[in-house]
Amino acid sequence: MKHVVITGGSRGIGAAAVRALLEEGYFVSTCSRAPTEHIRCFETDPALRERFYYQPFDLARIEEYERFLDACVARGGPLYGLVNNAGIAQAGVLATFPLVDCERIVRVNLIGPLALSRAAARHFLRHRRGGRIINISSIIGSRGYTGLSAYSASKAGLDGLTRSLARELGRIGVTVNSIAPGYVRTDMSAALSQEDLQQIVRRTPLGRLGEAADTVALLKFLLSEGAGFITGQVIFVDGGLSC
Ligand code: NAP
């Protein structure tokens, strides 16, 4: 059974991904700062709970990453995939944006995935069975957005990690890719005003906001055998907004 670790599985895109991967037959490990109804549902469903592991874990605690991954491997077996999904966003123009919030965003969205990818890379190098690393980025990492400089910088950094790590791990059959969603209907985008959301929909060729399922569909493909020759890419899932 293939084991995938996905961060931030308690809500939004992460929760949808956990459910989809459990339904595909993967063993899925996940974390978040606090459990939610989704987590309780995965832990109690008789058809899913044997292939599910949850640990409360704050991704800002970089020194505990190796231990977190070890605990996942102890439950789910050797790692096949790592999905760096957890992320935070906070709006505000940079000139007045508190430095402490800049630091927190970069820590959770970039340093965390970097540290967890490092731990996963060590695991992949030891086991040499190939594998997958998928970073959930954002179109804002490539295009920018007024009031989201720290978030944008963290996602651009994540895409840089994708490209370099793809080169480092290609020779052992590990692919590394970024998925860059547009605006997805989750708690994170709920902070946008109705006016902003309507403008985004108007500018999107496919005429709607993204759903978690749109991102999860690509995630499932990138985890599949069929995606084994795709690496180092940043793939947009944005209804054509950035075309
Ligand atoms: P969401 O609904 O806010 O969920 C975020 C998840 O990350 C939650 O499970 C949250 O759990 C977890 N998380 C946040 N901080 C954490 C921390 N310090 N330690 C552990 N877990 C943490 O967000 P989403 O919309 O699903 O976003 C998922 C990913 O997609 C993010 O990387 C985001 O940047 C990206 N993305 C989202 C959109 C969008 O429009 N929604 C667009 C482009 C990209 P806790 O809060 O309980 O810790």
PDB file of N, CA and C in Angstrom, residues 41-131:
ATOM      1  N   CYS A  41     -14.003  12.293  11.450  1.00  0.00           N
ATOM      2  CA  CYS A  41     -14.725  11.425  10.512  1.00  0.00           C
ATOM      3  C   CYS A  41     -13.771  10.364   9.924  1.00  0.00           C
ATOM      4  N   PHE A  42     -12.550  10.794   9.504  1.00  0.00           N
ATOM      5  CA  PHE A  42     -11.580   9.833   8.958  1.00  0.00           C
ATOM      6  C   PHE A  42     -11.181   8.814  10.037  1.00  0.00           C
ATOM      7  N   GLU A  43     -11.056   9.300  11.290  1.00  0.00           N
ATOM      8  CA  GLU A  43     -10.577   8.427  12.376  1.00  0.00           C
ATOM      9  C   GLU A  43     -11.625   7.406  12.821  1.00  0.00           C
ATOM     10  N   THR A  44     -12.889   7.685  12.511  1.00  0.00           N
ATOM     11  CA  THR A  44     -13.931   6.776  13.005  1.00  0.00           C
ATOM     12  C   THR A  44     -14.583   5.955  11.892  1.00  0.00           C
ATOM     13  N   ASP A  45     -14.388   6.338  10.633  1.00  0.00           N
ATOM     14  CA  ASP A  45     -15.010   5.587   9.529  1.00  0.00           C
ATOM     15  C   ASP A  45     -14.364   4.202   9.438  1.00  0.00           C
ATOM     16  N   PRO A  46     -15.143   3.128   9.627  1.00  0.00           N
ATOM     17  CA  PRO A  46     -14.560   1.778   9.625  1.00  0.00           C
ATOM     18  C   PRO A  46     -13.850   1.445   8.306  1.00  0.00           C
ATOM     19  N   ALA A  47     -14.301   2.055   7.200  1.00  0.00           N
ATOM     20  CA  ALA A  47     -13.688   1.743   5.899  1.00  0.00           C
ATOM     21  C   ALA A  47     -12.375   2.497   5.689  1.00  0.00           C
ATOM     22  N   LEU A  48     -12.126   3.542   6.480  1.00  0.00           N
ATOM     23  CA  LEU A  48     -10.951   4.396   6.224  1.00  0.00           C
ATOM     24  C   LEU A  48      -9.934   4.382   7.353  1.00  0.00           C
ATOM     25  N   ARG A  49     -10.374   4.178   8.595  1.00  0.00           N
ATOM     26  CA  ARG A  49      -9.515   4.470   9.756  1.00  0.00           C
ATOM     27  C   ARG A  49      -8.253   3.613   9.815  1.00  0.00           C
ATOM     28  N   GLU A  50      -8.289   2.403   9.217  1.00  0.00           N
ATOM     29  CA  GLU A  50      -7.104   1.530   9.239  1.00  0.00           C
ATOM     30  C   GLU A  50      -5.974   2.097   8.377  1.00  0.00           C
ATOM     31  N   ARG A  51      -6.344   2.989   7.450  1.00  0.00           N
ATOM     32  CA  ARG A  51      -5.335   3.541   6.527  1.00  0.00           C
ATOM     33  C   ARG A  51      -5.152   5.035   6.769  1.00  0.00           C
ATOM     34  N   PHE A  52      -5.454   5.480   7.999  1.00  0.00           N
ATOM     35  CA  PHE A  52      -5.377   6.918   8.280  1.00  0.00           C
ATOM     36  C   PHE A  52      -4.633   7.171   9.579  1.00  0.00           C
ATOM     37  N   TYR A  53      -3.724   8.146   9.546  1.00  0.00           N
ATOM     38  CA  TYR A  53      -3.001   8.535  10.758  1.00  0.00           C
ATOM     39  C   TYR A  53      -3.007  10.059  10.858  1.00  0.00           C
ATOM     40  N   TYR A  54      -3.383  10.564  12.025  1.00  0.00           N
ATOM     41  CA  TYR A  54      -3.403  12.006  12.252  1.00  0.00           C
ATOM     42  C   TYR A  54      -2.557  12.344  13.472  1.00  0.00           C
ATOM     43  N   GLN A  55      -1.753  13.407  13.338  1.00  0.00           N
ATOM     44  CA  GLN A  55      -1.010  13.888  14.503  1.00  0.00           C
ATOM     45  C   GLN A  55      -1.175  15.409  14.588  1.00  0.00           C
ATOM     46  N   PRO A  56      -1.620  15.921  15.743  1.00  0.00           N
ATOM     47  CA  PRO A  56      -1.627  17.383  15.885  1.00  0.00           C
ATOM     48  C   PRO A  56      -0.176  17.865  15.816  1.00  0.00           C
ATOM     49  N   PHE A  57       0.110  18.793  14.943  1.00  0.00           N
ATOM     50  CA  PHE A  57       1.499  19.218  14.759  1.00  0.00           C
ATOM     51  C   PHE A  57       1.503  20.622  14.178  1.00  0.00           C
ATOM     52  N   ASP A  58       2.246  21.521  14.813  1.00  0.00           N
ATOM     53  CA  ASP A  58       2.349  22.893  14.317  1.00  0.00           C
ATOM     54  C   ASP A  58       3.581  22.976  13.418  1.00  0.00           C
ATOM     55  N   LEU A  59       3.337  23.251  12.141  1.00  0.00           N
ATOM     56  CA  LEU A  59       4.432  23.259  11.163  1.00  0.00           C
ATOM     57  C   LEU A  59       5.447  24.371  11.408  1.00  0.00           C
ATOM     58  N   ALA A  60       5.131  25.273  12.311  1.00  0.00           N
ATOM     59  CA  ALA A  60       6.110  26.311  12.643  1.00  0.00           C
ATOM     60  C   ALA A  60       7.247  25.724  13.486  1.00  0.00           C
ATOM     61  N   ARG A  61       7.070  24.494  14.004  1.00  0.00           N
ATOM     62  CA  ARG A  61       8.095  23.891  14.876  1.00  0.00           C
ATOM     63  C   ARG A  61       9.068  23.050  14.049  1.00  0.00           C
ATOM     64  N   ILE A  62       9.975  23.746  13.405  1.00  0.00           N
ATOM     65  CA  ILE A  62      10.857  23.128  12.404  1.00  0.00           C
ATOM     66  C   ILE A  62      11.734  22.026  12.994  1.00  0.00           C
ATOM     67  N   GLU A  63      12.136  22.194  14.256  1.00  0.00           N
ATOM     68  CA  GLU A  63      13.056  21.230  14.853  1.00  0.00           C
ATOM     69  C   GLU A  63      12.390  19.864  15.055  1.00  0.00           C
ATOM     70  N   GLU A  64      11.052  19.777  14.896  1.00  0.00           N
ATOM     71  CA  GLU A  64      10.377  18.502  15.162  1.00  0.00           C
ATOM     72  C   GLU A  64       9.960  17.762  13.892  1.00  0.00           C
ATOM     73  N   TYR A  65      10.431  18.250  12.744  1.00  0.00           N
ATOM     74  CA  TYR A  65       9.974  17.666  11.486  1.00  0.00           C
ATOM     75  C   TYR A  65      10.382  16.214  11.299  1.00  0.00           C
ATOM     76  N   GLU A  66      11.663  15.901  11.602  1.00  0.00           N
ATOM     77  CA  GLU A  66      12.144  14.520  11.430  1.00  0.00           C
ATOM     78  C   GLU A  66      11.282  13.587  12.278  1.00  0.00           C
ATOM     79  N   ARG A  67      11.003  14.040  13.523  1.00  0.00           N
ATOM     80  CA  ARG A  67      10.223  13.198  14.447  1.00  0.00           C
ATOM     81  C   ARG A  67       8.797  12.996  13.920  1.00  0.00           C
ATOM     82  N   PHE A  68       8.215  14.065  13.347  1.00  0.00           N
ATOM     83  CA  PHE A  68       6.860  13.944  12.789  1.00  0.00           C
ATOM     84  C   PHE A  68       6.846  12.917  11.656  1.00  0.00           C
ATOM     85  N   LEU A  69       7.825  13.035  10.730  1.00  0.00           N
ATOM     86  CA  LEU A  69       7.855  12.110   9.594  1.00  0.00           C
ATOM     87  C   LEU A  69       8.115  10.673  10.067  1.00  0.00           C
ATOM     88  N   ASP A  70       9.005  10.521  11.053  1.00  0.00           N
ATOM     89  CA  ASP A  70       9.277   9.183  11.603  1.00  0.00           C
ATOM     90  C   ASP A  70       8.006   8.565  12.177  1.00  0.00           C
ATOM     91  N   ALA A  71       7.204   9.377  12.889  1.00  0.00           N
ATOM     92  CA  ALA A  71       5.957   8.855  13.478  1.00  0.00           C
ATOM     93  C   ALA A  71       4.998   8.412  12.374  1.00  0.00           C
ATOM     94  N   CYS A  72       4.946   9.174  11.279  1.00  0.00           N
ATOM     95  CA  CYS A  72       4.076   8.801  10.147  1.00  0.00           C
ATOM     96  C   CYS A  72       4.545   7.478   9.544  1.00  0.00           C
ATOM     97  N   VAL A  73       5.866   7.367   9.329  1.00  0.00           N
ATOM     98  CA  VAL A  73       6.422   6.157   8.698  1.00  0.00           C
ATOM     99  C   VAL A  73       6.196   4.942   9.604  1.00  0.00           C
ATOM    100  N   ALA A  74       6.298   5.152  10.919  1.00  0.00           N
ATOM    101  CA  ALA A  74       6.071   4.041  11.855  1.00  0.00           C
ATOM    102  C   ALA A  74       4.641   3.516  11.713  1.00  0.00           C
ATOM    103  N   ARG A  75       3.694   4.388  11.383  1.00  0.00           N
ATOM    104  CA  ARG A  75       2.294   3.948  11.243  1.00  0.00           C
ATOM    105  C   ARG A  75       1.961   3.482   9.827  1.00  0.00           C
ATOM    106  N   GLY A  76       2.451   4.220   8.823  1.00  0.00           N
ATOM    107  CA  GLY A  76       1.989   3.959   7.444  1.00  0.00           C
ATOM    108  C   GLY A  76       2.983   3.247   6.558  1.00  0.00           C
ATOM    109  N   GLY A  77       4.205   2.995   7.084  1.00  0.00           N
ATOM    110  CA  GLY A  77       5.218   2.323   6.267  1.00  0.00           C
ATOM    111  C   GLY A  77       6.015   3.320   5.439  1.00  0.00           C
ATOM    112  N   PRO A  78       6.973   2.809   4.617  1.00  0.00           N
ATOM    113  CA  PRO A  78       7.853   3.690   3.845  1.00  0.00           C
ATOM    114  C   PRO A  78       7.059   4.721   3.042  1.00  0.00           C
ATOM    115  N   LEU A  79       7.654   5.885   2.937  1.00  0.00           N
ATOM    116  CA  LEU A  79       6.967   7.004   2.301  1.00  0.00           C
ATOM    117  C   LEU A  79       6.954   6.837   0.776  1.00  0.00           C
ATOM    118  N   TYR A  80       5.786   7.077   0.174  1.00  0.00           N
ATOM    119  CA  TYR A  80       5.715   7.158  -1.293  1.00  0.00           C
ATOM    120  C   TYR A  80       5.573   8.614  -1.730  1.00  0.00           C
ATOM    121  N   GLY A  81       4.757   9.375  -0.996  1.00  0.00           N
ATOM    122  CA  GLY A  81       4.507  10.755  -1.421  1.00  0.00           C
ATOM    123  C   GLY A  81       4.446  11.720  -0.254  1.00  0.00           C
ATOM    124  N   LEU A  82       4.940  12.933  -0.500  1.00  0.00           N
ATOM    125  CA  LEU A  82       4.792  14.031   0.464  1.00  0.00           C
ATOM    126  C   LEU A  82       4.066  15.168  -0.250  1.00  0.00           C
ATOM    127  N   VAL A  83       2.970  15.644   0.340  1.00  0.00           N
ATOM    128  CA  VAL A  83       2.245  16.789  -0.219  1.00  0.00           C
ATOM    129  C   VAL A  83       2.319  17.930   0.780  1.00  0.00           C
ATOM    130  N   ASN A  84       3.088  18.956   0.445  1.00  0.00           N
ATOM    131  CA  ASN A  84       3.192  20.148   1.290  1.00  0.00           C
ATOM    132  C   ASN A  84       2.013  21.052   0.961  1.00  0.00           C
ATOM    133  N   ASN A  85       0.919  20.840   1.702  1.00  0.00           N
ATOM    134  CA  ASN A  85      -0.328  21.563   1.412  1.00  0.00           C
ATOM    135  C   ASN A  85      -0.622  22.684   2.408  1.00  0.00           C
ATOM    136  N   ALA A  86      -0.318  22.471   3.691  1.00  0.00           N
ATOM    137  CA  ALA A  86      -0.705  23.456   4.704  1.00  0.00           C
ATOM    138  C   ALA A  86      -0.132  24.826   4.360  1.00  0.00           C
ATOM    139  N   GLY A  87      -0.917  25.847   4.584  1.00  0.00           N
ATOM    140  CA  GLY A  87      -0.434  27.190   4.297  1.00  0.00           C
ATOM    141  C   GLY A  87      -1.313  28.215   4.987  1.00  0.00           C
ATOM    142  N   ILE A  88      -0.757  29.413   5.143  1.00  0.00           N
ATOM    143  CA  ILE A  88      -1.533  30.511   5.729  1.00  0.00           C
ATOM    144  C   ILE A  88      -1.392  31.746   4.850  1.00  0.00           C
ATOM    145  N   ALA A  89      -2.419  32.579   4.872  1.00  0.00           N
ATOM    146  CA  ALA A  89      -2.380  33.837   4.119  1.00  0.00           C
ATOM    147  C   ALA A  89      -2.909  34.936   5.025  1.00  0.00           C
ATOM    148  N   GLN A  90      -2.329  36.103   4.879  1.00  0.00           N
ATOM    149  CA  GLN A  90      -2.817  37.255   5.647  1.00  0.00           C
ATOM    150  C   GLN A  90      -2.565  38.483   4.785  1.00  0.00           C
ATOM    151  N   ALA A  91      -3.596  39.297   4.630  1.00  0.00           N
ATOM    152  CA  ALA A  91      -3.477  40.429   3.701  1.00  0.00           C
ATOM    153  C   ALA A  91      -3.043  41.704   4.426  1.00  0.00           C
ATOM    154  N   GLY A  92      -2.350  42.543   3.694  1.00  0.00           N
ATOM    155  CA  GLY A  92      -1.921  43.848   4.215  1.00  0.00           C
ATOM    156  C   GLY A  92      -0.761  44.363   3.381  1.00  0.00           C
ATOM    157  N   VAL A  93      -0.775  45.668   3.087  1.00  0.00           N
ATOM    158  CA  VAL A  93       0.327  46.210   2.275  1.00  0.00           C
ATOM    159  C   VAL A  93       1.623  46.128   3.076  1.00  0.00           C
ATOM    160  N   LEU A  94       2.702  45.818   2.375  1.00  0.00           N
ATOM    161  CA  LEU A  94       3.963  45.483   3.052  1.00  0.00           C
ATOM    162  C   LEU A  94       4.470  46.623   3.944  1.00  0.00           C
ATOM    163  N   ALA A  95       4.272  47.862   3.505  1.00  0.00           N
ATOM    164  CA  ALA A  95       4.827  49.002   4.244  1.00  0.00           C
ATOM    165  C   ALA A  95       4.358  49.027   5.703  1.00  0.00           C
ATOM    166  N   THR A  96       3.154  48.518   5.940  1.00  0.00           N
ATOM    167  CA  THR A  96       2.625  48.547   7.323  1.00  0.00           C
ATOM    168  C   THR A  96       2.383  47.141   7.872  1.00  0.00           C
ATOM    169  N   PHE A  97       2.806  46.135   7.155  1.00  0.00           N
ATOM    170  CA  PHE A  97       2.561  44.742   7.561  1.00  0.00           C
ATOM    171  C   PHE A  97       3.578  44.358   8.642  1.00  0.00           C
ATOM    172  N   PRO A  98       3.138  43.861   9.815  1.00  0.00           N
ATOM    173  CA  PRO A  98       4.096  43.560  10.879  1.00  0.00           C
ATOM    174  C   PRO A  98       5.118  42.508  10.447  1.00  0.00           C
ATOM    175  N   LEU A  99       6.380  42.747  10.788  1.00  0.00           N
ATOM    176  CA  LEU A  99       7.449  41.810  10.423  1.00  0.00           C
ATOM    177  C   LEU A  99       7.214  40.433  11.026  1.00  0.00           C
ATOM    178  N   VAL A 100       6.630  40.424  12.227  1.00  0.00           N
ATOM    179  CA  VAL A 100       6.398  39.145  12.889  1.00  0.00           C
ATOM    180  C   VAL A 100       5.423  38.286  12.063  1.00  0.00           C
ATOM    181  N   ASP A 101       4.473  38.934  11.374  1.00  0.00           N
ATOM    182  CA  ASP A 101       3.533  38.184  10.527  1.00  0.00           C
ATOM    183  C   ASP A 101       4.207  37.728   9.231  1.00  0.00           C
ATOM    184  N   CYS A 102       5.108  38.579   8.688  1.00  0.00           N
ATOM    185  CA  CYS A 102       5.891  38.158   7.499  1.00  0.00           C
ATOM    186  C   CYS A 102       6.652  36.883   7.836  1.00  0.00           C
ATOM    187  N   GLU A 103       7.293  36.898   9.004  1.00  0.00           N
ATOM    188  CA  GLU A 103       8.146  35.779   9.411  1.00  0.00           C
ATOM    189  C   GLU A 103       7.314  34.502   9.586  1.00  0.00           C
ATOM    190  N   ARG A 104       6.102  34.652  10.169  1.00  0.00           N
ATOM    191  CA  ARG A 104       5.227  33.494  10.407  1.00  0.00           C
ATOM    192  C   ARG A 104       4.761  32.885   9.080  1.00  0.00           C
ATOM    193  N   ILE A 105       4.417  33.747   8.116  1.00  0.00           N
ATOM    194  CA  ILE A 105       3.947  33.263   6.808  1.00  0.00           C
ATOM    195  C   ILE A 105       5.063  32.504   6.096  1.00  0.00           C
ATOM    196  N   VAL A 106       6.261  33.086   6.104  1.00  0.00           N
ATOM    197  CA  VAL A 106       7.385  32.434   5.408  1.00  0.00           C
ATOM    198  C   VAL A 106       7.764  31.134   6.125  1.00  0.00           C
ATOM    199  N   ARG A 107       7.645  31.132   7.449  1.00  0.00           N
ATOM    200  CA  ARG A 107       7.995  29.929   8.219  1.00  0.00           C
ATOM    201  C   ARG A 107       7.047  28.768   7.880  1.00  0.00           C
ATOM    202  N   VAL A 108       5.734  29.038   7.901  1.00  0.00           N
ATOM    203  CA  VAL A 108       4.758  27.958   7.669  1.00  0.00           C
ATOM    204  C   VAL A 108       4.709  27.571   6.185  1.00  0.00           C
ATOM    205  N   ASN A 109       4.749  28.564   5.279  1.00  0.00           N
ATOM    206  CA  ASN A 109       4.544  28.283   3.847  1.00  0.00           C
ATOM    207  C   ASN A 109       5.812  27.862   3.116  1.00  0.00           C
ATOM    208  N   LEU A 110       6.986  28.219   3.657  1.00  0.00           N
ATOM    209  CA  LEU A 110       8.215  27.921   2.915  1.00  0.00           C
ATOM    210  C   LEU A 110       9.241  27.135   3.737  1.00  0.00           C
ATOM    211  N   ILE A 111       9.609  27.650   4.925  1.00  0.00           N
ATOM    212  CA  ILE A 111      10.637  26.952   5.709  1.00  0.00           C
ATOM    213  C   ILE A 111      10.121  25.564   6.115  1.00  0.00           C
ATOM    214  N   GLY A 112       8.829  25.504   6.486  1.00  0.00           N
ATOM    215  CA  GLY A 112       8.221  24.221   6.863  1.00  0.00           C
ATOM    216  C   GLY A 112       8.325  23.199   5.736  1.00  0.00           C
ATOM    217  N   PRO A 113       7.788  23.503   4.540  1.00  0.00           N
ATOM    218  CA  PRO A 113       7.908  22.562   3.421  1.00  0.00           C
ATOM    219  C   PRO A 113       9.365  22.218   3.084  1.00  0.00           C
ATOM    220  N   LEU A 114      10.256  23.211   3.221  1.00  0.00           N
ATOM    221  CA  LEU A 114      11.683  22.961   2.954  1.00  0.00           C
ATOM    222  C   LEU A 114      12.224  21.918   3.946  1.00  0.00           C
ATOM    223  N   ALA A 115      11.893  22.098   5.226  1.00  0.00           N
ATOM    224  CA  ALA A 115      12.386  21.171   6.247  1.00  0.00           C
ATOM    225  C   ALA A 115      11.759  19.792   6.100  1.00  0.00           C
ATOM    226  N   LEU A 116      10.465  19.765   5.777  1.00  0.00           N
ATOM    227  CA  LEU A 116       9.800  18.463   5.628  1.00  0.00           C
ATOM    228  C   LEU A 116      10.280  17.757   4.354  1.00  0.00           C
ATOM    229  N   SER A 117      10.521  18.519   3.291  1.00  0.00           N
ATOM    230  CA  SER A 117      11.054  17.931   2.057  1.00  0.00           C
ATOM    231  C   SER A 117      12.459  17.394   2.306  1.00  0.00           C
ATOM    232  N   ARG A 118      13.225  18.090   3.142  1.00  0.00           N
ATOM    233  CA  ARG A 118      14.578  17.626   3.480  1.00  0.00           C
ATOM    234  C   ARG A 118      14.490  16.267   4.188  1.00  0.00           C
ATOM    235  N   ALA A 119      13.578  16.182   5.166  1.00  0.00           N
ATOM    236  CA  ALA A 119      13.404  14.914   5.887  1.00  0.00           C
ATOM    237  C   ALA A 119      12.938  13.823   4.924  1.00  0.00           C
ATOM    238  N   ALA A 120      12.015  14.175   4.010  1.00  0.00           N
ATOM    239  CA  ALA A 120      11.517  13.183   3.040  1.00  0.00           C
ATOM    240  C   ALA A 120      12.632  12.767   2.084  1.00  0.00           C
ATOM    241  N   ALA A 121      13.463  13.729   1.659  1.00  0.00           N
ATOM    242  CA  ALA A 121      14.556  13.415   0.722  1.00  0.00           C
ATOM    243  C   ALA A 121      15.512  12.403   1.352  1.00  0.00           C
ATOM    244  N   ARG A 122      15.793  12.585   2.635  1.00  0.00           N
ATOM    245  CA  ARG A 122      16.684  11.643   3.337  1.00  0.00           C
ATOM    246  C   ARG A 122      16.050  10.249   3.349  1.00  0.00           C
ATOM    247  N   HIS A 123      14.748  10.209   3.559  1.00  0.00           N
ATOM    248  CA  HIS A 123      14.016   8.940   3.550  1.00  0.00           C
ATOM    249  C   HIS A 123      14.090   8.300   2.156  1.00  0.00           C
ATOM    250  N   PHE A 124      13.819   9.101   1.117  1.00  0.00           N
ATOM    251  CA  PHE A 124      13.832   8.574  -0.258  1.00  0.00           C
ATOM    252  C   PHE A 124      15.230   8.069  -0.627  1.00  0.00           C
ATOM    253  N   LEU A 125      16.262   8.794  -0.213  1.00  0.00           N
ATOM    254  CA  LEU A 125      17.637   8.382  -0.539  1.00  0.00           C
ATOM    255  C   LEU A 125      17.987   7.063   0.161  1.00  0.00           C
ATOM    256  N   ARG A 126      17.460   6.853   1.370  1.00  0.00           N
ATOM    257  CA  ARG A 126      17.710   5.603   2.102  1.00  0.00           C
ATOM    258  C   ARG A 126      17.006   4.425   1.433  1.00  0.00           C
ATOM    259  N   HIS A 127      15.741   4.639   1.006  1.00  0.00           N
ATOM    260  CA  HIS A 127      14.931   3.510   0.525  1.00  0.00           C
ATOM    261  C   HIS A 127      15.065   3.263  -0.972  1.00  0.00           C
ATOM    262  N   ARG A 128      15.334   4.311  -1.748  1.00  0.00           N
ATOM    263  CA  ARG A 128      15.558   4.206  -3.195  1.00  0.00           C
ATOM    264  C   ARG A 128      14.457   3.437  -3.919  1.00  0.00           C
ATOM    265  N   ARG A 129      13.193   3.799  -3.644  1.00  0.00           N
ATOM    266  CA  ARG A 129      12.053   3.177  -4.325  1.00  0.00           C
ATOM    267  C   ARG A 129      11.324   4.202  -5.188  1.00  0.00           C
ATOM    268  N   GLY A 130      11.920   5.375  -5.380  1.00  0.00           N
ATOM    269  CA  GLY A 130      11.232   6.453  -6.096  1.00  0.00           C
ATOM    270  C   GLY A 130      10.214   7.117  -5.190  1.00  0.00           C
ATOM    271  N   GLY A 131       9.440   8.024  -5.749  1.00  0.00           N
ATOM    272  CA  GLY A 131       8.413   8.686  -4.937  1.00  0.00           C
ATOM    273  C   GLY A 131       7.978  10.002  -5.539  1.00  0.00           C
TER     274      GLY A 131
END
